[in-house]
Rosetta silent file (secondary structure, phi, psi, omega in degrees, C-alpha in Angstrom):
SEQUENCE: XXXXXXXXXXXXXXXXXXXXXXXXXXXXXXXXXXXXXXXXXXXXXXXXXXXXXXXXXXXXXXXXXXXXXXXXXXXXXXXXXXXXXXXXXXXXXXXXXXXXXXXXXXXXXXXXXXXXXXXXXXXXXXXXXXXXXXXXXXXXXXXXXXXXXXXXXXXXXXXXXXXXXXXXXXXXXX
SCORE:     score description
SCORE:     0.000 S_00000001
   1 L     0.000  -37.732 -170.253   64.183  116.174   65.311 S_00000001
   2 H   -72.036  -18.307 -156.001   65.798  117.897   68.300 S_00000001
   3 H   -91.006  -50.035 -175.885   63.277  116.540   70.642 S_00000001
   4 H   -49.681  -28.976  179.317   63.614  112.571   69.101 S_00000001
   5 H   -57.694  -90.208 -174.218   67.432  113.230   69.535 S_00000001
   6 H   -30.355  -55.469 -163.839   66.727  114.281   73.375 S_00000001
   7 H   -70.027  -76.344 -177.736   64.418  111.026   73.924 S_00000001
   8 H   -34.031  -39.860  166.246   67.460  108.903   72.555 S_00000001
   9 H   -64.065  -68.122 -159.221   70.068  110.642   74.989 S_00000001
  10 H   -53.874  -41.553 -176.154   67.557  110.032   77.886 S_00000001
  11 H   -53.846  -66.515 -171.136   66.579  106.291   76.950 S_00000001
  12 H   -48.330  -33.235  173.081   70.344  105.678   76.616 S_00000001
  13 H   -72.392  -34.250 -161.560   71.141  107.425   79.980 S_00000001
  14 H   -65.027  -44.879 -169.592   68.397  105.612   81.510 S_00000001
  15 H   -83.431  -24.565  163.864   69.728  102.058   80.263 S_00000001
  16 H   -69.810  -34.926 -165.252   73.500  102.896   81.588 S_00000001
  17 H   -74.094  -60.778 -146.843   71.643  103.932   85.336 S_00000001
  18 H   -52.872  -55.425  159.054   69.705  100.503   84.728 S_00000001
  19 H   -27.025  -69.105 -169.598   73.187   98.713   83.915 S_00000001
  20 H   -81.348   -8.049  155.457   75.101   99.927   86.973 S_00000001
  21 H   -92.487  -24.621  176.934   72.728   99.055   89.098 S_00000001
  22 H   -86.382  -20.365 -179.689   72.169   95.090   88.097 S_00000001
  23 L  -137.790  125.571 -165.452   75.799   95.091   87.058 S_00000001
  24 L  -121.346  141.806 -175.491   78.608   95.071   89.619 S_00000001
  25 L  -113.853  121.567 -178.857   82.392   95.099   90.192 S_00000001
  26 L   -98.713  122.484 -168.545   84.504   94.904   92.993 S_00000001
  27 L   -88.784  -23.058 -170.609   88.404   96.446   92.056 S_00000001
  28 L   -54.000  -31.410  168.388   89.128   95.586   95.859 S_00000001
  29 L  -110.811  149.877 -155.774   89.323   92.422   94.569 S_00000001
  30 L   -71.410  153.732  154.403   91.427   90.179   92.640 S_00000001
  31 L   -73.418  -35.332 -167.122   90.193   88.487   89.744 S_00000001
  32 L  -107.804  157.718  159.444   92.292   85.370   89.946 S_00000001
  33 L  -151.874  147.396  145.706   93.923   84.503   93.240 S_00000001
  34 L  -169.060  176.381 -158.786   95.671   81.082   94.341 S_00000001
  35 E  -105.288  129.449 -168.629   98.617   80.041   96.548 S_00000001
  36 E  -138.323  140.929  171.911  101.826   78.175   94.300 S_00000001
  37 E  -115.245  148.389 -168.357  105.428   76.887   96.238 S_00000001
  38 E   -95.447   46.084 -151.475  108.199   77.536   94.628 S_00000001
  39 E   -83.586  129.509  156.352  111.377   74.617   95.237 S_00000001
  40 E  -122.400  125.461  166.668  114.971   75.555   94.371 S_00000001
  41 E  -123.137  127.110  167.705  117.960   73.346   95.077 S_00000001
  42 L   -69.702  160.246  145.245  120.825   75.083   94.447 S_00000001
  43 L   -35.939  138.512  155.076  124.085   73.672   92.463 S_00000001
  44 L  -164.445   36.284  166.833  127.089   72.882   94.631 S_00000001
  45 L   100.110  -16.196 -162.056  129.003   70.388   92.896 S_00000001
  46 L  -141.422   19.333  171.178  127.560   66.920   93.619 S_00000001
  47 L  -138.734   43.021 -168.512  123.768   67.429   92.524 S_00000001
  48 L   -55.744  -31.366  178.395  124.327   67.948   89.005 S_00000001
  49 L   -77.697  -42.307  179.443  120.828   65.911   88.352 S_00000001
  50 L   -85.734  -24.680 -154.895  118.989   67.242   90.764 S_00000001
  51 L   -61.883  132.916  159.534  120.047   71.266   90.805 S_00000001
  52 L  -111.006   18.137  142.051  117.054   73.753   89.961 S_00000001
  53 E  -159.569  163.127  178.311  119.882   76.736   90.139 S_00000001
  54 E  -146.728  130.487  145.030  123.288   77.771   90.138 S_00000001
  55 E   -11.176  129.113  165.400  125.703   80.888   90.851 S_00000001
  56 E  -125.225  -12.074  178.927  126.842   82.177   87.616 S_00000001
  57 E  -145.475  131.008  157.549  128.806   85.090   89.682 S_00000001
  58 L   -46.490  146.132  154.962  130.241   84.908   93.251 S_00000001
  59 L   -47.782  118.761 -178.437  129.777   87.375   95.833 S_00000001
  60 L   -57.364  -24.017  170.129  132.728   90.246   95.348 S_00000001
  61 L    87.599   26.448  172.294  133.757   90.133   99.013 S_00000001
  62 L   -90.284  105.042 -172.201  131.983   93.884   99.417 S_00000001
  63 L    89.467  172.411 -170.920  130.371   93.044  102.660 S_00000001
  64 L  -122.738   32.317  166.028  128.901   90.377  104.741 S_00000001
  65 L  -133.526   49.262  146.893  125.498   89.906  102.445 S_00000001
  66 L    61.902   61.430 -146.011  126.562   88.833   99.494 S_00000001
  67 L   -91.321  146.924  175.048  126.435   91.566   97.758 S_00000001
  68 L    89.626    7.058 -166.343  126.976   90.814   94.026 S_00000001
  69 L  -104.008  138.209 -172.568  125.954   87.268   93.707 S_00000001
  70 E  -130.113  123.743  156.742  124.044   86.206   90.733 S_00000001
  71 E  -102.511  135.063  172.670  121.748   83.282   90.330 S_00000001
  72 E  -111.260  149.915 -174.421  119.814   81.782   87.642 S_00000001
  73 E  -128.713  124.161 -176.669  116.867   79.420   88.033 S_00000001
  74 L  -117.368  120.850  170.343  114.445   76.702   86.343 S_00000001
  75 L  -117.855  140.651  145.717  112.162   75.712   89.510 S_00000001
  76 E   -78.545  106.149 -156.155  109.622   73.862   90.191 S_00000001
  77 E   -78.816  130.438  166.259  106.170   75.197   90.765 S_00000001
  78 E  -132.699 -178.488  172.085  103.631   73.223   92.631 S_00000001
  79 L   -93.666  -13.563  155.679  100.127   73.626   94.281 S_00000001
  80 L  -154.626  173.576 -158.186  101.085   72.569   97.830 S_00000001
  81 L   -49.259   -8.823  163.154  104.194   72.081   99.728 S_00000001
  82 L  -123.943  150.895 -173.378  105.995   68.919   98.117 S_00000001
  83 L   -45.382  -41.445  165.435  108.339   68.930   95.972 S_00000001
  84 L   -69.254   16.665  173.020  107.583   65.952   94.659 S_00000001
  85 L   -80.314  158.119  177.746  103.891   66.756   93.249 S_00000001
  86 L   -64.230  143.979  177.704  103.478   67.057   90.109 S_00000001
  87 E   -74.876  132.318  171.308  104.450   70.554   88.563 S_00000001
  88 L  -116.253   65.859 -168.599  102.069   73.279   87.125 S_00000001
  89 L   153.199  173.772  138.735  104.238   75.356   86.356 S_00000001
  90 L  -157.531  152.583 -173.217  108.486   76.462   86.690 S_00000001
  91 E   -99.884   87.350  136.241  109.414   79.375   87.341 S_00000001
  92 E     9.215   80.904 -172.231  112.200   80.919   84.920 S_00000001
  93 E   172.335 -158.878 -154.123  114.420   83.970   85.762 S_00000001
  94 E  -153.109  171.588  161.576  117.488   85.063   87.866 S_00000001
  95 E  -161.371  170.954  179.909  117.999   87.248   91.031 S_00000001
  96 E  -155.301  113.997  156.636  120.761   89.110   92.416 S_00000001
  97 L   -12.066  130.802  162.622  122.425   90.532   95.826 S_00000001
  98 L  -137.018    4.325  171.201  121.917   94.179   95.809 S_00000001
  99 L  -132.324  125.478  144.900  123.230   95.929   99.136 S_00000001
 100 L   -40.767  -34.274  178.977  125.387   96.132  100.665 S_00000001
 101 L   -86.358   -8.378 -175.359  124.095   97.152  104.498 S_00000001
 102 L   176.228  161.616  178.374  121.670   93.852  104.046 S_00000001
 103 L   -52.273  135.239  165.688  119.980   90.877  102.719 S_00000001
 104 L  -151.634  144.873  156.640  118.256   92.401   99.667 S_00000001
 105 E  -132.969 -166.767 -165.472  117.831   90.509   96.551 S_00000001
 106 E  -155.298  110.958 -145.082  116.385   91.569   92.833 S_00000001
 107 E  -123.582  139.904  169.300  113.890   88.906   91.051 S_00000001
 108 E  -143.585  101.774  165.262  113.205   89.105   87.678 S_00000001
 109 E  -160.073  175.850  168.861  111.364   85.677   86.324 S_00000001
 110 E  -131.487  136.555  145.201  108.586   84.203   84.759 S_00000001
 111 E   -23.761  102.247  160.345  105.904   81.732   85.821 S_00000001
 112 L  -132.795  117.504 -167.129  105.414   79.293   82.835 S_00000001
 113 E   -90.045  136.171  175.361  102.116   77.335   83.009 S_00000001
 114 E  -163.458   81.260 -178.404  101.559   74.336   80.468 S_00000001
 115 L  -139.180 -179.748  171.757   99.038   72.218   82.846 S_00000001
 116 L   -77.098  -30.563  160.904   95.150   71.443   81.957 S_00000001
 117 L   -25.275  -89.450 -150.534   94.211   74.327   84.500 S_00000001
 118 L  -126.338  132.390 -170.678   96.458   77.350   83.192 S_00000001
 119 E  -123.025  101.761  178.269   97.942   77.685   79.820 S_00000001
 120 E   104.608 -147.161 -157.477  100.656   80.255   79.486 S_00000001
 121 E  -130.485  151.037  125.863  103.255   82.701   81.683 S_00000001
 122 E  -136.506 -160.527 -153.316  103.515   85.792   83.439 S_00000001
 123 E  -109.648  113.764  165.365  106.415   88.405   84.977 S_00000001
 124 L   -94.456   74.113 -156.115  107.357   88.404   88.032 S_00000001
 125 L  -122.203  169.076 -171.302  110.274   91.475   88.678 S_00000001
 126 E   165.399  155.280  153.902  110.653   93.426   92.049 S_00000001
 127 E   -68.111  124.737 -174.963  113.020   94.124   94.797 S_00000001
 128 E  -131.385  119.873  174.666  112.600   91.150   97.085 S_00000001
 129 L   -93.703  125.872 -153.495  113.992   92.230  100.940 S_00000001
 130 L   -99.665  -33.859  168.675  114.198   88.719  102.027 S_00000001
 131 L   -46.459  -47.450  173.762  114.579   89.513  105.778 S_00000001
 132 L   -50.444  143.738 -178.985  110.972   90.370  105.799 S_00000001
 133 L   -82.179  -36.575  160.788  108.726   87.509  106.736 S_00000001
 134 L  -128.949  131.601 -156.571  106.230   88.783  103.771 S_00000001
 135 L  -117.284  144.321 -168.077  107.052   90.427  100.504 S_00000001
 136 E  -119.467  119.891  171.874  104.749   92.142   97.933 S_00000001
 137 E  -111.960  159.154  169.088  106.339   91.736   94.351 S_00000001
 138 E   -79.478  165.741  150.837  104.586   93.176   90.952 S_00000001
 139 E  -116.784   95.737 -155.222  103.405   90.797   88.442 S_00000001
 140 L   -89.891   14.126  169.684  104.425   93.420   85.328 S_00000001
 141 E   151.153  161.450  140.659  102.333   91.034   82.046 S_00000001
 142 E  -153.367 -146.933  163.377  101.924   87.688   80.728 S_00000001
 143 E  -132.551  125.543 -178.725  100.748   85.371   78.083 S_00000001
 144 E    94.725 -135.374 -167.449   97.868   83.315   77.306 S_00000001
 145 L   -46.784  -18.510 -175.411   95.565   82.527   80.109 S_00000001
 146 L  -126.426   24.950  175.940   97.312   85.489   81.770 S_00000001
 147 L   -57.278  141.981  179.074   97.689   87.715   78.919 S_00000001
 148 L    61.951   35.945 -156.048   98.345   91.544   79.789 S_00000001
 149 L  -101.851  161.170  169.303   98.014   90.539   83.091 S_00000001
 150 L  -137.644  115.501 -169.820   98.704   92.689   86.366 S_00000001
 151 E  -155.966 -156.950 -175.251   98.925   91.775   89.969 S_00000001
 152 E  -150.107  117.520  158.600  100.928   91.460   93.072 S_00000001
 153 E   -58.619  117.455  172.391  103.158   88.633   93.951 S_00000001
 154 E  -116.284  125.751  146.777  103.430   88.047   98.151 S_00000001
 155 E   -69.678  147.413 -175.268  106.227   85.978   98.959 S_00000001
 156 E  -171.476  126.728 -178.124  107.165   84.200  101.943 S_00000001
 157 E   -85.963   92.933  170.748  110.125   81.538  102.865 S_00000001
 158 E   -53.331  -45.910 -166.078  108.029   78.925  103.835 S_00000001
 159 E  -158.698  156.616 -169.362  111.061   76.567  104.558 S_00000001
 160 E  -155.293  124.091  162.178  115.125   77.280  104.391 S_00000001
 161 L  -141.021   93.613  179.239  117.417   74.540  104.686 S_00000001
 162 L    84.677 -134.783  178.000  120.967   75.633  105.085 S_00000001
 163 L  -110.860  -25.032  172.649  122.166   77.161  101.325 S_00000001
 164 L   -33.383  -48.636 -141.617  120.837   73.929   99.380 S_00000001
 165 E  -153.792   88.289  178.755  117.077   74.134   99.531 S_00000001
 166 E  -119.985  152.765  154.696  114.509   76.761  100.277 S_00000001
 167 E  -118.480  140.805 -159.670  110.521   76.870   99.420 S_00000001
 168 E  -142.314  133.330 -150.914  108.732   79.719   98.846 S_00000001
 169 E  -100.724  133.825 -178.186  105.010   79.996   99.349 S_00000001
 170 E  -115.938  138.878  142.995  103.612   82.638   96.417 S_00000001
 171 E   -85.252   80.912 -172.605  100.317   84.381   97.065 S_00000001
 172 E   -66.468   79.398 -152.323   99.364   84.950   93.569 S_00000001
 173 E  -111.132   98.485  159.913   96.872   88.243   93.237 S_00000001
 174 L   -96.731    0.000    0.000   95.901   88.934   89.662 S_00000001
């Protein structure tokens, strides 16, 4: 019995060795990766149709970065730089001035996909230092096509025009 036991352990060892050699994984790499822009036009009084965010709290007048200013946002997500392509996505969420000594902001949103592609959302939240030309955000879950998901957001202000209008090129790494 002990020795039929033993032959079952070995076979079983033997077929995990067999396994790991025919079957292989790379963690270095992402599963999903693809590149999404981001358009916001802010609110300012006279684009009430057009706006994809607005101020809900002014800057407090602590400083010369705007420390304290809170926006919320419905964007539009596309797959390459204009705005006017069709959307696969918008992205969802808020950010907020957080220092004082410098641009800093604080992003909390979600991705939400409803295209033929991608079906569902995930979480974008992170300290975003905006002065850097590229920023590494978490991607902390999602839903559906991205359920449980984990990755790293890279950001980068692709285009800035004035306070109206910026686009921001996402490096998506799930």
């Amino acid at each position: 019995m002990a020795n039929e036991i033993s032959r079952h352990i070995l076979s079983f060892v033997l077929v995990l060795l067999l396994l790991s050699e025919t079957v292989s994984f790379d963690w270095k790499k992402p599963c999903k990766s693809f590149v999404l822009y981001q358009h916001n036009i802010a609110y300012d009084s006279d684009n009430t149709d057009n706006a994809t965010s607005a101020t809900i709290l002014n800057p407090l007048g602590l400083g010369n970065f705007l420390f304290g200013k809170f926006v919320i946002f419905d964007n539009p997500v596309t797959m390459d730089q204009n705005y006017l392509s069709k959307p696969v996505a918008r992205a969802q969420g808020f950010f907020f001035y957080n220092k004082k000594s410098n641009f800093n902001i604080w992003v909390a949103c979600t991705l939400v996909f409803n295209s033929t592609q991608h079906k569902g959302t995930f979480t974008i939240m992170d300290a975003n230092p905006i002065m850097e030309p590229t920023r590494d955000l978490s991607i902390v879950g999602g839903t559906g096509d991205f359920f449980m998901t984990r990755g790293i957001a890279t950001f980068k202000s692709d285009l800035i025009q004035g306070s109206k209008y910026f686009r921001l090129k996402m490096d998506i790494n799930l």
